[in-house]
Amino acid sequence: MTEEIIIAGFGGQGVLSVGKILAYSGIMKDMEVSWMPSYGPEMRGGTANVTVILSDDRISSPILNEFDTAIILNQQSMDKFEPHVKKGGVLLYDSNGITRHPVRTDISVYVVEAAAEAARMASAKTFNMIVLGAFLKLKPIVNLEHVIKGLEKSLPKRHHHTIPMNREAIQRGMEIVKPFEMGVTI
Amino acid sequence: MEVKEIIRQENMVYQRSSLLTSKPFSYCPGCGHGTSNRLVAEVIEELGIQNDTIGVAPVGCSVLIYDFIDIDFSQAPHGRAPAVATGIKRVLPEKVVFTYQGDGDLAAIGTSETIHACNRGENITIIFVNNGIYGMTGGQMAPTTLPGMKTSTSPYGREVATMGTPLKITEMIAHLDGVNFVSRQAVHTPAAVRKAKKAIRAAFECQINKKGLGFVEIVSNCNSGWKMTPVKANQWMEENMFPFYPLGDIKVDGKLVKTL
Amino acid sequence: MKEFLLMKGNEAIAEAAIRAGADAYFGYPITPQSEIMEYLMTEKATERTGMVVLQAESELAAINMVYGAAGTGKKVLTSSSSPGISLMQEGISYIAGAELPCVIINVVRAGPGLGTIQPSQADYFQSVKGGGHGDYRLIVLAPSSVQEMADFVPLAFDLAFKYRNPALILSDGVIGQMMEKVELFKPIPRTEQFDQSWVITGKTPDRKANVITSLDLEPLPMEKHNHHLQAKYKKMEDEEVRFEEIMCDDADYIMVAYGSSARICSKALQLARAKGVKVGLLRPITLFPFPKVRIAELAQRVKGMLSVELSAGQMVEDIRLAVNGKIPVEHYGRFGGMVHSPSEVLEAFEKIFIKN
Ligand SMILES: Cc1ncc(C[n+]2csc(CCOP(=O)(O)OP(=O)(O)O)c2C)c(N)n1
Ligand code: SF4
Ligand SMILES: [Mg+2]
């Protein structure tokens, strides 16, 4: 099994760190992982993306132009990556700030209102964990326990008190993710 | 009422320098580079030397200064701007040549070029923006970083015993006979901006009048590298940078005006 | 149980340097490798092993600090990226001429000039043909994973000391910035077990004075010294060639790629095989010494070779020399900071070898 994922959005959305947590979770399940960020001036422009690959086998290219799943968190990224989802693949997005919804019909499209939910949970920091939860609901490559172990590994000790909150956010994400219905405005 | 009616020429108190291009600055919001770039453009325009001025861009956050000021530029390797400027000035002695450099560029990798261009008394102008850090590369320690100051390569604070004390290169340069004018300024308040502009103008005039090298240090902030909000960064600069790097003219008309 | 960490390539290099028992690191910040020095500082390398970590005022200074420290027989390393490595070339030439061991890391970005901070493999010529002035070679290792970034640090030190020659780890922005699973080796204590007869540590009455120099005013002894250096490089070519082959046994065509490009090609290979096209991948691990003998052998039985590099085509020249006209050898690659994708590689391969 190999899952090739792109996570793309704005710099401050925790795109790189959610990718890192996902990669760490893969290690907890004894999988091979790679995490390749965009870096440099591209990031000064405000956008950030990371390619994460989890696999049972040795990972070939850390750089890809086609993905099993695209997790999209802003409009620029939608424009850039929607065409690069593999046929039959998954596009998961947060509709907050999205002006043009996905148009492809040969992929499965899902929505997670993570920004709205994070606001409801009164914690902007849970945003990316809600997104992660939504992804794991769609692609249960690793389970919640792997993620929690991954968090324990990747977070400095002084941040370990945030783990229960993150767990809750992941669970919320799993609950609120829903298929996108063409023609329905959300 | 139309905009034209409100903004009448006789009411005009301030205008954007026509030498500034329409390209938005690539600097972080609140960074002193933007204001410093603007002052250089204004001075060149006010002196009417835009057709005769050649700038030398450094390697650092201001590397793209050639995109913002609409005059001829040469982009120099990291630290080598004074040598590149020397080359230009020596073959085009009637032109006005200036460098615009950061503290890493001018006072670390380029120390040799800086000191020797000054010592030869090259008739050029050097604008030196000292923010105590390497902004461009993500906030590493610079020679000008204050003792105890945290950067990504001094994560526990600059330790003087192993990393040295901040280099006051401007004071060193002031002692060189080839240097005619040296001033240290800032651009964090309107009053400071006015003084800084005056100093930059004096440094250019010094070159135009063939008096020798003019050198202006601008003590500036790097809110990104310092990991502070712009307001906090300016406050921190006043409280910490200014005592170490006191503002004011240091050398005027070839004479030290401040005891160093 | 084995412990795996998730690390950036640059961090893996830094941690490996500490564990390899390095005595000193001298460097100057430059993207995309600044994490190396930042990691050494943040992880308190000096407290952990006594290793010296010093931010120099320039790469020019850094490489000469390496020159000085390496002459005392210590394990010394530096790291930089392309423009900084260019600046070091005079010093590297001195180090090679004076036969000092040291490790140099180049996390390559695209040039020429200030270029861009995005990944590139356009420093191949500079790395494998010497780089600075004079007839000399560096041992060049090309890691293609974060694991190899870690493992090649002690290997580079071993080779550098075995041959008293600088060893270069040639990486790039992809391998430096990406994170992968790494298993770290056990720390090696900082000890000096090698031949110490040449080091400058202060002349004692029992030996004659040691001098670290690359100078000889007389051409005849200089020629002799050069012969000695050449013999050393020949020995490296005989004994130190390293490479990896993926599906070359039944291949009709071979892609040759190193570092990040090899990773991309290994995916292109899967895509090709899925289409029934028999392609293999030869991944040079040492770029000097180059696996020219193996390439010549493969050229006896395959129909063509494609060098896939993040450059305008540099290694392709060495492949052509090895193949010596037997079969067509072509180049494909994006460059200037652009990175080719697996499908672009496959498309280029098909256009060059299958469609014609
Ligand atoms: C030879 C070389 N070494 C290192 C670099 C990387 N580099 C780019 S900018 C910079 C430092 C910039 O700091 P400073 O001059 O203080 O300018 P600031 O960005 O703070 O304005 C460095 C080290 C380079 N481009 N070339
Ligand atoms: S990084 Fe620092 S110096 Fe550079 S633009 Fe931002 S605030 Fe200014
Ligand atoms: Mg600076």
Short mmCIF file of N, CA and C and ligand atoms in Angstrom, two decimals, chain B residues 33 59-62 78 102-106 109 131 133-137, chain C residues 28-31 59 83-84 87 109 114, ligand 1:
data_model
loop_
_atom_site.label_atom_id
_atom_site.label_comp_id
_atom_site.label_asym_id
_atom_site.label_seq_id
_atom_site.Cartn_x
_atom_site.Cartn_y
_atom_site.Cartn_z
N HIS B 33 13.82 48.17 5.81
CA HIS B 33 14.38 48.21 4.45
C HIS B 33 13.51 49.04 3.51
N VAL B 59 23.72 40.91 -1.49
CA VAL B 59 22.96 39.69 -1.25
C VAL B 59 22.42 39.81 0.17
N GLY B 60 21.12 39.73 0.29
CA GLY B 60 20.43 39.95 1.56
C GLY B 60 19.00 40.27 1.21
N CYS B 61 18.21 40.68 2.20
CA CYS B 61 16.80 40.95 1.91
C CYS B 61 16.63 42.03 0.86
N SER B 62 17.62 42.94 0.76
CA SER B 62 17.47 44.03 -0.20
C SER B 62 18.08 43.70 -1.56
N HIS B 78 27.78 38.10 -2.64
CA HIS B 78 27.62 38.38 -1.21
C HIS B 78 28.88 39.03 -0.63
N GLY B 102 23.46 45.00 3.73
CA GLY B 102 23.06 44.58 5.08
C GLY B 102 24.30 44.36 5.93
N ASP B 103 24.08 44.04 7.20
CA ASP B 103 25.20 43.88 8.13
C ASP B 103 25.97 42.59 7.89
N GLY B 104 25.27 41.53 7.48
CA GLY B 104 25.99 40.30 7.17
C GLY B 104 26.87 40.53 5.95
N ASP B 105 26.28 41.19 4.96
CA ASP B 105 26.96 41.45 3.70
C ASP B 105 28.17 42.36 3.91
N LEU B 106 27.96 43.45 4.64
CA LEU B 106 29.00 44.48 4.75
C LEU B 106 30.02 44.17 5.86
N ILE B 109 30.99 38.78 5.65
CA ILE B 109 31.68 38.23 4.48
C ILE B 109 32.38 39.33 3.68
N ASN B 131 20.58 45.45 10.90
CA ASN B 131 19.45 44.95 11.70
C ASN B 131 19.91 43.85 12.66
N ILE B 133 21.21 41.01 12.30
CA ILE B 133 20.85 39.61 12.01
C ILE B 133 20.93 39.37 10.51
N TYR B 134 20.96 38.11 10.13
CA TYR B 134 20.83 37.74 8.72
C TYR B 134 19.34 37.55 8.45
N GLY B 135 18.71 38.57 7.88
CA GLY B 135 17.27 38.47 7.64
C GLY B 135 16.95 37.46 6.55
N MET B 136 17.62 37.62 5.43
CA MET B 136 17.31 36.86 4.22
C MET B 136 17.32 35.35 4.42
N THR B 137 18.30 34.87 5.18
CA THR B 137 18.49 33.42 5.28
C THR B 137 17.72 32.82 6.45
N TYR C 28 29.07 28.87 7.36
CA TYR C 28 28.48 30.19 7.15
C TYR C 28 27.07 29.96 6.61
N PRO C 29 26.07 30.71 7.08
CA PRO C 29 24.69 30.41 6.67
C PRO C 29 24.46 30.57 5.17
N ILE C 30 23.75 29.66 4.61
CA ILE C 30 23.24 29.81 3.25
C ILE C 30 22.12 28.78 3.04
N THR C 31 21.06 29.22 2.41
CA THR C 31 19.93 28.36 2.08
C THR C 31 20.32 27.50 0.89
N GLU C 59 32.46 31.95 3.87
CA GLU C 59 32.87 30.60 3.47
C GLU C 59 34.38 30.56 3.25
N PRO C 83 26.92 28.78 -4.12
CA PRO C 83 27.77 29.99 -4.18
C PRO C 83 28.86 29.95 -3.12
N GLY C 84 28.53 29.41 -1.96
CA GLY C 84 29.51 29.32 -0.89
C GLY C 84 30.59 28.31 -1.21
N LEU C 87 33.08 29.80 -3.48
CA LEU C 87 33.99 30.67 -2.75
C LEU C 87 35.08 29.87 -2.05
N ARG C 109 22.12 24.26 -4.84
CA ARG C 109 21.00 25.04 -5.34
C ARG C 109 21.33 25.47 -6.75
N LEU C 114 24.06 33.97 -8.35
CA LEU C 114 23.23 33.87 -7.15
C LEU C 114 22.07 32.90 -7.37
C1 LIG D 1 28.65 33.22 -0.87
C2 LIG D 1 27.33 33.27 -0.20
N1 LIG D 1 27.22 32.85 1.07
C3 LIG D 1 26.03 32.88 1.69
C4 LIG D 1 24.92 33.31 1.05
C5 LIG D 1 23.61 33.28 1.75
N2 LIG D 1 23.14 34.57 2.22
C6 LIG D 1 22.24 35.27 1.52
S1 LIG D 1 21.80 36.68 2.26
C7 LIG D 1 22.82 36.37 3.58
C8 LIG D 1 22.91 37.27 4.77
C9 LIG D 1 22.09 38.48 4.66
O1 LIG D 1 22.18 39.21 5.85
P1 LIG D 1 22.38 40.77 5.83
O2 LIG D 1 23.50 41.13 4.94
O3 LIG D 1 22.46 41.19 7.23
O4 LIG D 1 21.07 41.29 5.12
P2 LIG D 1 19.55 41.32 5.65
O5 LIG D 1 18.87 40.21 4.92
O6 LIG D 1 19.57 41.16 7.12
O7 LIG D 1 19.07 42.65 5.22
C10 LIG D 1 23.48 35.16 3.41
C11 LIG D 1 24.38 34.59 4.39
C12 LIG D 1 25.08 33.72 -0.29
N3 LIG D 1 24.03 34.12 -1.02
N4 LIG D 1 26.27 33.69 -0.88
#
